[in-house]
Amino acid sequence: MLLKKEKMRRLTDNEVDYNLTTLKGWELDEHESRINKLFTFKNFNEAFDAMCSIADVAEEIGHHPDWYNLYNKLNIKLSSHDVGGLTMKDFELAQRIEEIIKTSKPKRPRI
């Protein structure tokens, strides 16, 4: 028996505002109904490694980012196109991206 995939529900403005408070540096683009963040890495290889890790997570949860890479910069934009706005999948992926970036960018030791 095949289970019907449940459609995600578009979040209300209040739900979007609340969920944004849980993510550092992510901004709401109200005109495009999406959240976005620009990440800057040490070099292209570091940016590309992060993209590969994010791609694995995106496949795992079945939600894919719109992203743009220019050398060491990675601009990520999240939206649920099928509902014309933001869903919890966008915030789940943003949180997972934050975890990936945090572990892929080692902190400099303090002297």
Short mmCIF file of N, CA and C in Angstrom, two decimals:
data_model
loop_
_atom_site.label_atom_id
_atom_site.label_comp_id
_atom_site.label_asym_id
_atom_site.label_seq_id
_atom_site.Cartn_x
_atom_site.Cartn_y
_atom_site.Cartn_z
N MET A 1 0.84 -1.18 0.00
CA MET A 1 0.00 0.00 0.00
C MET A 1 0.89 1.25 0.00
N LEU A 2 0.64 2.19 -0.89
CA LEU A 2 1.39 3.44 -0.95
C LEU A 2 0.71 4.48 -0.07
N LEU A 3 1.52 5.16 0.71
CA LEU A 3 1.00 6.23 1.55
C LEU A 3 1.02 7.53 0.76
N LYS A 4 -0.03 8.31 0.88
CA LYS A 4 -0.09 9.59 0.22
C LYS A 4 0.81 10.57 0.97
N LYS A 5 1.66 11.27 0.23
CA LYS A 5 2.55 12.24 0.83
C LYS A 5 1.75 13.46 1.27
N GLU A 6 1.88 13.82 2.53
CA GLU A 6 1.13 14.96 3.06
C GLU A 6 1.75 16.27 2.60
N LYS A 7 0.92 17.17 2.09
CA LYS A 7 1.39 18.47 1.63
C LYS A 7 1.70 19.36 2.83
N MET A 8 2.81 20.06 2.73
CA MET A 8 3.18 20.98 3.79
C MET A 8 2.26 22.20 3.76
N ARG A 9 2.00 22.74 4.93
CA ARG A 9 1.12 23.91 5.07
C ARG A 9 1.97 25.18 5.07
N ARG A 10 1.50 26.18 4.33
CA ARG A 10 2.17 27.48 4.33
C ARG A 10 2.04 28.11 5.71
N LEU A 11 3.14 28.64 6.22
CA LEU A 11 3.14 29.25 7.54
C LEU A 11 2.49 30.63 7.52
N THR A 12 1.89 31.00 8.63
CA THR A 12 1.32 32.34 8.77
C THR A 12 2.47 33.32 9.01
N ASP A 13 2.18 34.61 8.88
CA ASP A 13 3.20 35.63 9.13
C ASP A 13 3.76 35.52 10.54
N ASN A 14 2.90 35.28 11.52
CA ASN A 14 3.36 35.15 12.91
C ASN A 14 4.27 33.93 13.08
N GLU A 15 3.94 32.83 12.42
CA GLU A 15 4.77 31.63 12.50
C GLU A 15 6.13 31.86 11.85
N VAL A 16 6.12 32.57 10.74
CA VAL A 16 7.39 32.89 10.07
C VAL A 16 8.24 33.77 10.97
N ASP A 17 7.65 34.82 11.53
CA ASP A 17 8.38 35.72 12.42
C ASP A 17 8.97 34.97 13.61
N TYR A 18 8.19 34.09 14.22
CA TYR A 18 8.68 33.32 15.37
C TYR A 18 9.86 32.43 14.95
N ASN A 19 9.70 31.69 13.87
CA ASN A 19 10.75 30.77 13.44
C ASN A 19 12.03 31.50 13.03
N LEU A 20 11.89 32.71 12.51
CA LEU A 20 13.08 33.49 12.17
C LEU A 20 13.92 33.83 13.40
N THR A 21 13.26 33.96 14.55
CA THR A 21 14.00 34.29 15.78
C THR A 21 14.92 33.15 16.20
N THR A 22 14.71 31.95 15.67
CA THR A 22 15.53 30.79 16.03
C THR A 22 16.76 30.65 15.13
N LEU A 23 16.87 31.51 14.10
CA LEU A 23 17.96 31.42 13.14
C LEU A 23 18.76 32.72 13.11
N LYS A 24 20.04 32.64 13.39
CA LYS A 24 20.89 33.82 13.40
C LYS A 24 21.31 34.19 11.96
N GLY A 25 21.02 35.43 11.59
CA GLY A 25 21.49 35.96 10.32
C GLY A 25 20.60 35.69 9.11
N TRP A 26 19.55 34.91 9.27
CA TRP A 26 18.63 34.66 8.16
C TRP A 26 17.67 35.82 8.07
N GLU A 27 17.36 36.24 6.84
CA GLU A 27 16.46 37.38 6.63
C GLU A 27 15.25 36.96 5.81
N LEU A 28 14.16 37.66 6.06
CA LEU A 28 12.93 37.40 5.32
C LEU A 28 12.87 38.34 4.13
N ASP A 29 12.64 37.76 2.96
CA ASP A 29 12.37 38.54 1.75
C ASP A 29 10.87 38.41 1.52
N GLU A 30 10.11 39.38 2.04
CA GLU A 30 8.65 39.30 1.97
C GLU A 30 8.14 39.35 0.54
N HIS A 31 8.83 40.09 -0.32
CA HIS A 31 8.40 40.20 -1.72
C HIS A 31 8.46 38.84 -2.42
N GLU A 32 9.48 38.05 -2.11
CA GLU A 32 9.65 36.74 -2.74
C GLU A 32 9.14 35.59 -1.86
N SER A 33 8.65 35.89 -0.68
CA SER A 33 8.16 34.88 0.27
C SER A 33 9.21 33.80 0.52
N ARG A 34 10.40 34.24 0.92
CA ARG A 34 11.48 33.28 1.21
C ARG A 34 12.41 33.86 2.27
N ILE A 35 13.24 32.97 2.81
CA ILE A 35 14.29 33.40 3.73
C ILE A 35 15.62 33.19 3.02
N ASN A 36 16.60 34.03 3.38
CA ASN A 36 17.90 33.89 2.74
C ASN A 36 19.03 34.29 3.67
N LYS A 37 20.22 33.79 3.31
CA LYS A 37 21.42 34.12 4.07
C LYS A 37 22.63 33.98 3.17
N LEU A 38 23.57 34.90 3.34
CA LEU A 38 24.83 34.86 2.60
C LEU A 38 25.92 34.34 3.53
N PHE A 39 26.60 33.29 3.09
CA PHE A 39 27.71 32.72 3.85
C PHE A 39 29.01 33.05 3.12
N THR A 40 30.05 33.37 3.88
CA THR A 40 31.37 33.63 3.31
C THR A 40 32.35 32.64 3.91
N PHE A 41 33.11 32.00 3.03
CA PHE A 41 34.07 30.98 3.44
C PHE A 41 35.50 31.46 3.17
N LYS A 42 36.45 30.69 3.63
CA LYS A 42 37.86 31.01 3.45
C LYS A 42 38.25 30.99 1.97
N ASN A 43 37.69 30.02 1.21
CA ASN A 43 38.04 29.87 -0.20
C ASN A 43 36.95 29.07 -0.92
N PHE A 44 37.14 28.85 -2.21
CA PHE A 44 36.16 28.13 -3.01
C PHE A 44 35.97 26.69 -2.53
N ASN A 45 37.07 26.00 -2.21
CA ASN A 45 36.95 24.61 -1.77
C ASN A 45 36.10 24.47 -0.52
N GLU A 46 36.26 25.38 0.41
CA GLU A 46 35.46 25.34 1.65
C GLU A 46 33.97 25.58 1.33
N ALA A 47 33.70 26.51 0.43
CA ALA A 47 32.32 26.78 0.04
C ALA A 47 31.71 25.56 -0.67
N PHE A 48 32.49 24.95 -1.55
CA PHE A 48 31.98 23.81 -2.30
C PHE A 48 31.77 22.60 -1.39
N ASP A 49 32.66 22.39 -0.43
CA ASP A 49 32.47 21.30 0.54
C ASP A 49 31.16 21.48 1.30
N ALA A 50 30.88 22.71 1.71
CA ALA A 50 29.63 22.99 2.43
C ALA A 50 28.44 22.71 1.52
N MET A 51 28.53 23.09 0.25
CA MET A 51 27.43 22.85 -0.69
C MET A 51 27.17 21.34 -0.84
N CYS A 52 28.23 20.56 -0.90
CA CYS A 52 28.06 19.10 -1.03
C CYS A 52 27.36 18.52 0.20
N SER A 53 27.75 18.99 1.38
CA SER A 53 27.11 18.51 2.61
C SER A 53 25.65 18.95 2.68
N ILE A 54 25.37 20.17 2.26
CA ILE A 54 23.99 20.66 2.24
C ILE A 54 23.16 19.87 1.25
N ALA A 55 23.75 19.53 0.10
CA ALA A 55 23.04 18.75 -0.91
C ALA A 55 22.62 17.39 -0.35
N ASP A 56 23.48 16.76 0.44
CA ASP A 56 23.14 15.47 1.05
C ASP A 56 21.93 15.60 1.97
N VAL A 57 21.91 16.65 2.78
CA VAL A 57 20.79 16.88 3.71
C VAL A 57 19.52 17.21 2.93
N ALA A 58 19.65 18.02 1.89
CA ALA A 58 18.49 18.39 1.07
C ALA A 58 17.84 17.15 0.46
N GLU A 59 18.65 16.23 -0.03
CA GLU A 59 18.13 14.98 -0.57
C GLU A 59 17.44 14.15 0.51
N GLU A 60 18.07 14.11 1.68
CA GLU A 60 17.54 13.34 2.81
C GLU A 60 16.14 13.80 3.21
N ILE A 61 15.94 15.12 3.29
CA ILE A 61 14.64 15.62 3.74
C ILE A 61 13.71 15.97 2.58
N GLY A 62 14.21 15.88 1.35
CA GLY A 62 13.36 16.13 0.20
C GLY A 62 12.98 17.59 0.01
N HIS A 63 13.92 18.47 0.31
CA HIS A 63 13.67 19.91 0.16
C HIS A 63 14.97 20.55 -0.29
N HIS A 64 14.93 21.27 -1.40
CA HIS A 64 16.17 21.74 -2.02
C HIS A 64 16.24 23.27 -2.06
N PRO A 65 17.42 23.81 -1.76
CA PRO A 65 17.58 25.27 -1.74
C PRO A 65 17.78 25.85 -3.14
N ASP A 66 17.47 27.12 -3.27
CA ASP A 66 17.95 27.90 -4.40
C ASP A 66 19.24 28.51 -3.89
N TRP A 67 20.33 28.33 -4.62
CA TRP A 67 21.59 28.88 -4.13
C TRP A 67 22.45 29.37 -5.27
N TYR A 68 23.33 30.28 -4.90
CA TYR A 68 24.22 30.91 -5.85
C TYR A 68 25.61 30.95 -5.23
N ASN A 69 26.59 30.49 -5.97
CA ASN A 69 27.96 30.43 -5.47
C ASN A 69 28.86 31.28 -6.35
N LEU A 70 29.64 32.14 -5.72
CA LEU A 70 30.66 32.92 -6.42
C LEU A 70 31.92 32.86 -5.56
N TYR A 71 32.88 32.08 -6.03
CA TYR A 71 34.14 31.83 -5.35
C TYR A 71 33.89 31.38 -3.89
N ASN A 72 34.11 32.27 -2.93
CA ASN A 72 33.99 31.86 -1.53
C ASN A 72 32.66 32.28 -0.90
N LYS A 73 31.74 32.73 -1.70
CA LYS A 73 30.44 33.18 -1.19
C LYS A 73 29.34 32.22 -1.63
N LEU A 74 28.43 31.95 -0.71
CA LEU A 74 27.30 31.07 -0.98
C LEU A 74 26.03 31.76 -0.47
N ASN A 75 25.16 32.13 -1.39
CA ASN A 75 23.90 32.77 -1.06
C ASN A 75 22.80 31.72 -1.15
N ILE A 76 22.14 31.45 -0.03
CA ILE A 76 21.11 30.42 0.03
C ILE A 76 19.75 31.07 0.23
N LYS A 77 18.78 30.63 -0.59
CA LYS A 77 17.42 31.14 -0.51
C LYS A 77 16.48 29.95 -0.37
N LEU A 78 15.60 30.01 0.62
CA LEU A 78 14.69 28.90 0.89
C LEU A 78 13.24 29.35 0.79
N SER A 79 12.47 28.54 0.10
CA SER A 79 11.04 28.77 -0.05
C SER A 79 10.41 27.46 -0.49
N SER A 80 9.14 27.29 -0.19
CA SER A 80 8.41 26.10 -0.64
C SER A 80 7.54 26.52 -1.82
N HIS A 81 8.07 26.31 -3.01
CA HIS A 81 7.42 26.77 -4.23
C HIS A 81 6.01 26.20 -4.40
N ASP A 82 5.81 24.96 -3.96
CA ASP A 82 4.51 24.31 -4.17
C ASP A 82 3.38 24.97 -3.37
N VAL A 83 3.72 25.69 -2.28
CA VAL A 83 2.68 26.39 -1.52
C VAL A 83 2.80 27.90 -1.66
N GLY A 84 3.78 28.36 -2.41
CA GLY A 84 3.94 29.79 -2.64
C GLY A 84 4.36 30.57 -1.43
N GLY A 85 5.17 29.98 -0.59
CA GLY A 85 5.63 30.67 0.62
C GLY A 85 6.54 29.79 1.44
N LEU A 86 6.53 30.00 2.73
CA LEU A 86 7.41 29.28 3.65
C LEU A 86 6.66 28.20 4.41
N THR A 87 7.32 27.07 4.61
CA THR A 87 6.79 25.98 5.42
C THR A 87 7.84 25.61 6.47
N MET A 88 7.49 24.69 7.33
CA MET A 88 8.46 24.23 8.33
C MET A 88 9.66 23.56 7.68
N LYS A 89 9.50 23.02 6.47
CA LYS A 89 10.64 22.41 5.77
C LYS A 89 11.74 23.44 5.52
N ASP A 90 11.36 24.68 5.23
CA ASP A 90 12.35 25.72 5.00
C ASP A 90 13.16 25.99 6.26
N PHE A 91 12.48 26.05 7.38
CA PHE A 91 13.17 26.32 8.64
C PHE A 91 13.97 25.11 9.11
N GLU A 92 13.47 23.92 8.83
CA GLU A 92 14.22 22.71 9.16
C GLU A 92 15.52 22.67 8.35
N LEU A 93 15.43 22.95 7.06
CA LEU A 93 16.63 22.95 6.23
C LEU A 93 17.59 24.06 6.65
N ALA A 94 17.08 25.23 6.96
CA ALA A 94 17.95 26.33 7.42
C ALA A 94 18.70 25.94 8.69
N GLN A 95 18.02 25.29 9.61
CA GLN A 95 18.66 24.85 10.85
C GLN A 95 19.75 23.82 10.56
N ARG A 96 19.45 22.88 9.68
CA ARG A 96 20.44 21.86 9.31
C ARG A 96 21.64 22.49 8.60
N ILE A 97 21.40 23.51 7.77
CA ILE A 97 22.49 24.23 7.10
C ILE A 97 23.37 24.90 8.14
N GLU A 98 22.76 25.52 9.13
CA GLU A 98 23.54 26.16 10.21
C GLU A 98 24.44 25.15 10.91
N GLU A 99 23.92 23.96 11.16
CA GLU A 99 24.73 22.92 11.81
C GLU A 99 25.90 22.51 10.92
N ILE A 100 25.65 22.38 9.62
CA ILE A 100 26.72 22.01 8.68
C ILE A 100 27.80 23.08 8.64
N ILE A 101 27.39 24.33 8.53
CA ILE A 101 28.35 25.44 8.44
C ILE A 101 29.15 25.54 9.73
N LYS A 102 28.49 25.37 10.85
CA LYS A 102 29.17 25.47 12.15
C LYS A 102 30.26 24.41 12.28
N THR A 103 30.00 23.20 11.82
CA THR A 103 30.99 22.13 11.94
C THR A 103 32.04 22.18 10.84
N SER A 104 31.73 22.83 9.71
CA SER A 104 32.69 22.88 8.62
C SER A 104 33.67 24.04 8.72
N LYS A 105 33.37 25.00 9.59
CA LYS A 105 34.25 26.15 9.77
C LYS A 105 34.90 26.08 11.15
N PRO A 106 36.09 25.45 11.23
CA PRO A 106 36.73 25.35 12.54
C PRO A 106 37.13 26.73 13.07
N LYS A 107 36.97 26.88 14.36
CA LYS A 107 37.34 28.15 14.98
C LYS A 107 38.85 28.20 15.19
N ARG A 108 39.39 29.42 15.09
CA ARG A 108 40.82 29.59 15.33
C ARG A 108 41.08 29.43 16.82
N PRO A 109 42.18 28.76 17.14
CA PRO A 109 42.51 28.64 18.58
C PRO A 109 42.93 29.99 19.15
N ARG A 110 42.53 30.22 20.36
CA ARG A 110 42.92 31.47 21.02
C ARG A 110 44.32 31.31 21.61
N ILE A 111 45.06 32.37 21.51
CA ILE A 111 46.44 32.33 22.04
C ILE A 111 46.53 33.15 23.29
#
